Short mmCIF file of C-alpha atoms (C1' of nucleotides) in Angstrom, two decimals:
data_model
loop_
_atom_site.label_atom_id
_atom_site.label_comp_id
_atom_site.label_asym_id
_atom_site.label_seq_id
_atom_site.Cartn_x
_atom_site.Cartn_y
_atom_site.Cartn_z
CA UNK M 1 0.00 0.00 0.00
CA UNK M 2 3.06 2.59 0.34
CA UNK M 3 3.50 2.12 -3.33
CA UNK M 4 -0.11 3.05 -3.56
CA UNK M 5 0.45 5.73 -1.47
CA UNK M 6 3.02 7.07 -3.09
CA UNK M 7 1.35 6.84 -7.17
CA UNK M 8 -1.36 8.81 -5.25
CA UNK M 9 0.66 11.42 -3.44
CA UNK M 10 2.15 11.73 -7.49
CA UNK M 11 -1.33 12.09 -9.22
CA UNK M 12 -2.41 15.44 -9.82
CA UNK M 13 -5.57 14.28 -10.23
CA UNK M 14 -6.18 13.24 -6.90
CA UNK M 15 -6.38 17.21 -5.07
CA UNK M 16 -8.26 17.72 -7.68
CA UNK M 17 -10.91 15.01 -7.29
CA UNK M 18 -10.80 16.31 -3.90
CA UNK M 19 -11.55 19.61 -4.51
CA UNK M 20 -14.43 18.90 -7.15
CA UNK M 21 -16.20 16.83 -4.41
CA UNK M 22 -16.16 18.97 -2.05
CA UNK M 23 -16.83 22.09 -4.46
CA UNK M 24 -19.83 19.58 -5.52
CA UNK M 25 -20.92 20.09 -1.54
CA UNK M 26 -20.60 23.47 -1.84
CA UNK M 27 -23.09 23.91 -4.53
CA UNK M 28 -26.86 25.19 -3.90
CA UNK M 29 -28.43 25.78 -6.87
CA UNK M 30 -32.08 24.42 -6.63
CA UNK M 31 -32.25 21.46 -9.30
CA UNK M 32 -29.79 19.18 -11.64
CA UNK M 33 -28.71 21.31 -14.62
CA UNK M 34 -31.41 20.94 -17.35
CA UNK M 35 -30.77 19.49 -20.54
CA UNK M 36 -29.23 21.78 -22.86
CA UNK M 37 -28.89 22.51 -26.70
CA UNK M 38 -30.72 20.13 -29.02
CA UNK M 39 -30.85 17.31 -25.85
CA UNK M 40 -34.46 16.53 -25.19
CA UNK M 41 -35.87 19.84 -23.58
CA UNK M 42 -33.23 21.75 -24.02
CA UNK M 43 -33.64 25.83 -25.44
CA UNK M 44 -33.19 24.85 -28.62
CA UNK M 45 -36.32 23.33 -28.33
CA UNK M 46 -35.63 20.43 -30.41
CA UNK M 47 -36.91 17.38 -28.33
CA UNK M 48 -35.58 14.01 -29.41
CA UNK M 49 -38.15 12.33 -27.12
CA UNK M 50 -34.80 9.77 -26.56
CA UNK M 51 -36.03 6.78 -24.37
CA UNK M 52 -32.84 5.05 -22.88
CA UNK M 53 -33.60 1.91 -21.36
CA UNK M 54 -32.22 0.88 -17.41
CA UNK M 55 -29.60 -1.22 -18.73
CA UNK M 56 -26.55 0.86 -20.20
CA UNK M 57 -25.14 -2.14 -21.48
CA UNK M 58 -28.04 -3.86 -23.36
CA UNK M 59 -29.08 -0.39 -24.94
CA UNK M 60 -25.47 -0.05 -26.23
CA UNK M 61 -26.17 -3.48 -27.83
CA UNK M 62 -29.25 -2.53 -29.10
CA UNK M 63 -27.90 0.67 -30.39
CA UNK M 64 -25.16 -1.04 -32.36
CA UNK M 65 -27.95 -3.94 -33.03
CA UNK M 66 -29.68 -0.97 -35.15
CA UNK M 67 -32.81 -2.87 -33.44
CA UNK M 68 -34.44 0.71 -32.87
CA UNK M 69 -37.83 1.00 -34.21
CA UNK M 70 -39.01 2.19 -37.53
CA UNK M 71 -41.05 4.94 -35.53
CA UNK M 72 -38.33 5.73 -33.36
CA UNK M 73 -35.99 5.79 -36.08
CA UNK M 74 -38.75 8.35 -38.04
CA UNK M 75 -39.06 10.52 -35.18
CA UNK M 76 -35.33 10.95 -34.85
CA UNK M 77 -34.48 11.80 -38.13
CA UNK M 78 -37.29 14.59 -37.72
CA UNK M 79 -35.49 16.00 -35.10
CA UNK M 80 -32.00 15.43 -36.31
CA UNK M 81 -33.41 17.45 -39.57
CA UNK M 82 -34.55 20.18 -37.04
CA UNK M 83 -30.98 19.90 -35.25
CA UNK M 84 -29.58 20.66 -38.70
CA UNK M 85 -31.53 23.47 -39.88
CA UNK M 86 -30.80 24.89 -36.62
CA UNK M 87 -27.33 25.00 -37.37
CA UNK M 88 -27.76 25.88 -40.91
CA UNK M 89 -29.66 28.94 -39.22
CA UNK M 90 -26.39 29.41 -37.29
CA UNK M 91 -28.24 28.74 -34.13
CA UNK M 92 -26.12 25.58 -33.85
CA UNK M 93 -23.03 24.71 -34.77
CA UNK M 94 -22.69 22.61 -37.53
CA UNK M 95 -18.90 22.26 -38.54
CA UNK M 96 -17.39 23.86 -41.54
CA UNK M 97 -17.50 20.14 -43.68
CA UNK M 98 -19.25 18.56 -46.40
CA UNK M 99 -22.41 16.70 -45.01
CA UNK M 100 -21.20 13.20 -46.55
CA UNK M 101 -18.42 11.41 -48.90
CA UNK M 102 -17.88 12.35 -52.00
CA UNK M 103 -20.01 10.11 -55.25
CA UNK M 104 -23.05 10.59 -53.57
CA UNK M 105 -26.18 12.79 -54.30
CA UNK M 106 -26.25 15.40 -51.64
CA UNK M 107 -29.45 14.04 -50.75
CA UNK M 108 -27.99 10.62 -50.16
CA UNK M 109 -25.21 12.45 -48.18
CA UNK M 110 -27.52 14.89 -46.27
CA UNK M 111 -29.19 11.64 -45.31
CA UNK M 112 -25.82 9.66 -44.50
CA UNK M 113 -24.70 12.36 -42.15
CA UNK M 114 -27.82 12.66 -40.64
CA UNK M 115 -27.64 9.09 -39.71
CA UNK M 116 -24.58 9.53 -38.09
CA UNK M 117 -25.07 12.30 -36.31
CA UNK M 118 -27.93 10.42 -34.95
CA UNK M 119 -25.60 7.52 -34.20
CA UNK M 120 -23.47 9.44 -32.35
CA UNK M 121 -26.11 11.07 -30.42
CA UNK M 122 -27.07 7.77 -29.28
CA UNK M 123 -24.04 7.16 -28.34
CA UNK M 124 -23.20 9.93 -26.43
CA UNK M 125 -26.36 9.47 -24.30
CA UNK M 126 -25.39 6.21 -23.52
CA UNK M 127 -22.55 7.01 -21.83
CA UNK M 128 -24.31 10.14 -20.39
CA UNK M 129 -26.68 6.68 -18.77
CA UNK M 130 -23.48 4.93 -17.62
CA UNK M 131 -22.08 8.40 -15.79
CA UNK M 132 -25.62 8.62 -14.07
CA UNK M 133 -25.62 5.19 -12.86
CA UNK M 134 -21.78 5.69 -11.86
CA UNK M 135 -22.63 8.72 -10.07
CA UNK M 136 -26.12 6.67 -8.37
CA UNK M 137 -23.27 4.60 -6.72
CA UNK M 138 -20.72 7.09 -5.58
CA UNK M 139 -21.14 8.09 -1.95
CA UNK M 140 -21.67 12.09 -2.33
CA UNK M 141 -24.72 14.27 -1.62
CA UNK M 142 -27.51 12.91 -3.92
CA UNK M 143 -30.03 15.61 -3.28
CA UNK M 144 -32.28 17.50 -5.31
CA UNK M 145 -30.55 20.76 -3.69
CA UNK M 146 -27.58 19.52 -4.28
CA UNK M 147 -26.31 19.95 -8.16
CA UNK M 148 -24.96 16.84 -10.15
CA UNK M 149 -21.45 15.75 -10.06
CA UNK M 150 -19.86 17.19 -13.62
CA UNK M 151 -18.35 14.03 -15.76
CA UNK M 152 -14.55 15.01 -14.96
CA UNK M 153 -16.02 14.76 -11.60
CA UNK M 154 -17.78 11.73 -11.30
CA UNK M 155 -15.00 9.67 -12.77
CA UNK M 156 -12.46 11.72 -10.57
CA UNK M 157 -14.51 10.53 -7.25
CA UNK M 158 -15.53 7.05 -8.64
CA UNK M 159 -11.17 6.79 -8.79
CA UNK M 160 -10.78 7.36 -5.57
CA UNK M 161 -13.52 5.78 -3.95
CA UNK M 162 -12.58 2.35 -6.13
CA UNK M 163 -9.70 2.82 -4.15
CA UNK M 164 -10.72 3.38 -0.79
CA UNK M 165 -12.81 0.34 -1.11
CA UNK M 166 -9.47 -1.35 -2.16
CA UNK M 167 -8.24 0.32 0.89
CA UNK M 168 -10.87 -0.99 3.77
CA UNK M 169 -10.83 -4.40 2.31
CA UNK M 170 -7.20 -4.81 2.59
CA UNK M 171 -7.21 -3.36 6.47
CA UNK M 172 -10.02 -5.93 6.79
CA UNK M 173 -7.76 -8.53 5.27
CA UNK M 174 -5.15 -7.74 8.06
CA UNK M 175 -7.33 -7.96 10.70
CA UNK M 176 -8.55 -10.95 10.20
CA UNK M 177 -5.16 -12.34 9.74
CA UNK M 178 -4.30 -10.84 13.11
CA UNK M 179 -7.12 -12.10 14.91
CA UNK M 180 -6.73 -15.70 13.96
CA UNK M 181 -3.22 -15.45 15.30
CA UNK M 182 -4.59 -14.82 18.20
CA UNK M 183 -2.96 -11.60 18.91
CA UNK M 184 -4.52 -8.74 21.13
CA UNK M 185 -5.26 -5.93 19.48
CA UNK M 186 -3.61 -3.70 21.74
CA UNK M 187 -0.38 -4.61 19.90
CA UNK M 188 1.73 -1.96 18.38
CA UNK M 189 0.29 -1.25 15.22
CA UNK M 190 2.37 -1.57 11.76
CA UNK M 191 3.51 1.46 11.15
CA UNK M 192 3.91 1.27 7.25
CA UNK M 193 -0.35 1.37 7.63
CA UNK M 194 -1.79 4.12 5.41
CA UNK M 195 -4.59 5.09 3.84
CA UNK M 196 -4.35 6.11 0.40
CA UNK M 197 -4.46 10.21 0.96
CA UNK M 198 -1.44 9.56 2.92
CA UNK M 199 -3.08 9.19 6.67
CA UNK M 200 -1.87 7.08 9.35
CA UNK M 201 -4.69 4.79 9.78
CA UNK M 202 -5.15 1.96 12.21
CA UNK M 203 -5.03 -2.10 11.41
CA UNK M 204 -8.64 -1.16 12.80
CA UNK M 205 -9.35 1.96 12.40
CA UNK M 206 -12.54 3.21 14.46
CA UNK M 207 -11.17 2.60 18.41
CA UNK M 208 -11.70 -0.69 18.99
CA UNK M 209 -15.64 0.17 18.87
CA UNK M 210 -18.26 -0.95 16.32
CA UNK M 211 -19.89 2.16 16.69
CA UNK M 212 -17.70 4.57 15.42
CA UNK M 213 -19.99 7.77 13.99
CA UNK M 214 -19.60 7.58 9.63
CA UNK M 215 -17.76 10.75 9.60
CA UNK M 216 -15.12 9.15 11.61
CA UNK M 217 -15.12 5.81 9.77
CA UNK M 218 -14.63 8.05 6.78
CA UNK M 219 -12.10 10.36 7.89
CA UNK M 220 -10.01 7.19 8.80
CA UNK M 221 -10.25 5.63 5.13
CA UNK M 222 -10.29 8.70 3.19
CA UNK M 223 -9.34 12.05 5.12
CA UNK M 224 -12.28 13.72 3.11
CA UNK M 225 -15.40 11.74 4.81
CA UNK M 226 -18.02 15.46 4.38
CA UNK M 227 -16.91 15.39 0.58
CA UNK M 228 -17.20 11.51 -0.33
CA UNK M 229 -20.12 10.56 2.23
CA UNK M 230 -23.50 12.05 2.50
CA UNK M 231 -24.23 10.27 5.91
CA UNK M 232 -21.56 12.79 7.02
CA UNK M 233 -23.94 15.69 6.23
CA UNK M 234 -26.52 14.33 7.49
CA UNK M 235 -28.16 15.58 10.53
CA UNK M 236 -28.91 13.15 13.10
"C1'" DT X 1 -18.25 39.08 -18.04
"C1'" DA X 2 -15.15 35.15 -17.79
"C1'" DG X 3 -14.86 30.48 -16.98
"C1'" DG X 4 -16.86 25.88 -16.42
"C1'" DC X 5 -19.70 22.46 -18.21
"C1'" DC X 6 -22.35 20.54 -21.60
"C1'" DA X 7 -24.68 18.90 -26.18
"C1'" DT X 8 -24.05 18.59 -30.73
"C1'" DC X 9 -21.89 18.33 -35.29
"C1'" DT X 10 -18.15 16.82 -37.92
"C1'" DG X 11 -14.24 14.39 -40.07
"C1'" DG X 12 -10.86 10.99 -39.28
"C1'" DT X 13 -9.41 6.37 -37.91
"C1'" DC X 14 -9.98 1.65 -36.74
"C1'" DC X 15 -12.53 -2.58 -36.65
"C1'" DT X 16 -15.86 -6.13 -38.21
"C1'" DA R 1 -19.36 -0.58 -46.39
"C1'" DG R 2 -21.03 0.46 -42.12
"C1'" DG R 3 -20.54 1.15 -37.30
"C1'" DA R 4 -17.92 2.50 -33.13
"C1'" DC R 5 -14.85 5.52 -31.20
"C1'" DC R 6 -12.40 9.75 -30.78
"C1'" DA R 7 -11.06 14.60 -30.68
"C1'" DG R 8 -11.71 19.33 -32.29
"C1'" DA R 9 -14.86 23.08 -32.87
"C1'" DT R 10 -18.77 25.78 -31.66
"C1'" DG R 11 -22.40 27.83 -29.18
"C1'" DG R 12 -25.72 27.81 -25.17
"C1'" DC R 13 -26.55 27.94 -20.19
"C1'" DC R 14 -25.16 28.83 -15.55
"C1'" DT R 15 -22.47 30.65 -11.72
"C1'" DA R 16 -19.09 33.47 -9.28
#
DNA sequence: TAGGCCATCTGGTCCT
DNA sequence: AGGACCAGATGGCCTA
């Protein structure tokens, strides 16, 4: 775990996961951030009535299965046409390029890039599913008052609470070990035991008591419990 | 008003 | 050939 310690203590990344959860604390703004540009409800108005199923994974199949429906398919190519004379309108940007290969009628390659523009739309949301279920998992404030973690975010916290978990399972390991030796726990405790933000942290961690209050279970494994745990805001 | 975050479009590349 | 993936560009919304 010192090596651990030490790729952390390297990682720029890691102050500033720290600092995006807890800036994500700090935010107050009444509601998650509404959809924007042509995303269903967003001000440009252009509602693709998109549908994503639960399961990340199976619509990702079913998006590459092209198993969408004719309707669907129909509906989505009316908005993709409104995306695009939105940005023909300059109201959206639409790139500088030609709208398909070369050979083809424009209207074949009007079509073609509409098509993939829609693919990639899917796409896009799917993985905007996968960070929402990532971010359902992550121990932070999940509150209506409380505004959603950004992507950078999300992944930046999901990091470092992946390891944390690595963390608390490998003290748990130890204890174990120690306890089938037989040894008393009043021992001297290894000193090379830290967490991964560089804390000294106990073989067990909360004082010998099962009740140790969350904040202080979480300032032992991560020495940011308030921005990683929302039991730690909670009042009792 | 600047900066952060986001959705979208687009062309390129790689894979099946 | 078609689809997935990626990165750059652009413009909109929101907050400090």
């Amino acid at each position: 775990m010192a090596e651990l310690k030490t790729s952390l203590g390297s990682d720029p990344y890691l102050a500033l996961a720290q600092s995006y959860g807890q800036s994500a604390f700090a935010y107050s703004s009444a509601a998650a951030e509404p959809p924007r540009g042509c995303y269903p409800g967003g001000p440009g108005g252009v509602g693709l009535d998109f549908h994503p199923s639960s399961n990340p994974l199976g619509k990702a199949a079913e998006s590459s299965g092209g198993e969408q429906s004719g309707d669907d398919e129909e509906e989505e190519e009316e908005e993709e046409e409104a995306c695009f004379e939105a940005a023909k309108g300059g109201k959206l940007k639409a790139g500088g390029g030609a709208l398909g290969p070369p050979g083809k009628k424009p209207k074949e390659q009007r079509s073609l890039r509409l098509s993939i523009n829609a693919r990639e739309r899917r796409r896009m949301h799917d993985l905007n599913d996968a960070l929402d279920g990532l971010r359902s998992v992550i121990p932070y404030a999940h509150s209506p008052s409380v505004r959603k973690l950004s992507k950078i975010a999300t992944l930046l916290l999901a990091k470092n609470y992946i390891l944390m978990q690595a963390q608390a399972l490998e003290e748990m390991r130890r204890l174990v070990a120690y306890l089938n030796q037989g040894q008393s726990l009043s021992t001297p405790l290894p000193a090379a035991t830290l967490t991964p933000f560089g804390q000294a942290a106990a073989v067990y961690p909360f004082s010998g008591t099962a009740l140790a209050t969350c904040p202080e279970k979480c300032t032992a494994f991560s020495g940011a419990a308030s921005a990683l745990c929302k039991h730690c805001n909670e009042k009792p």
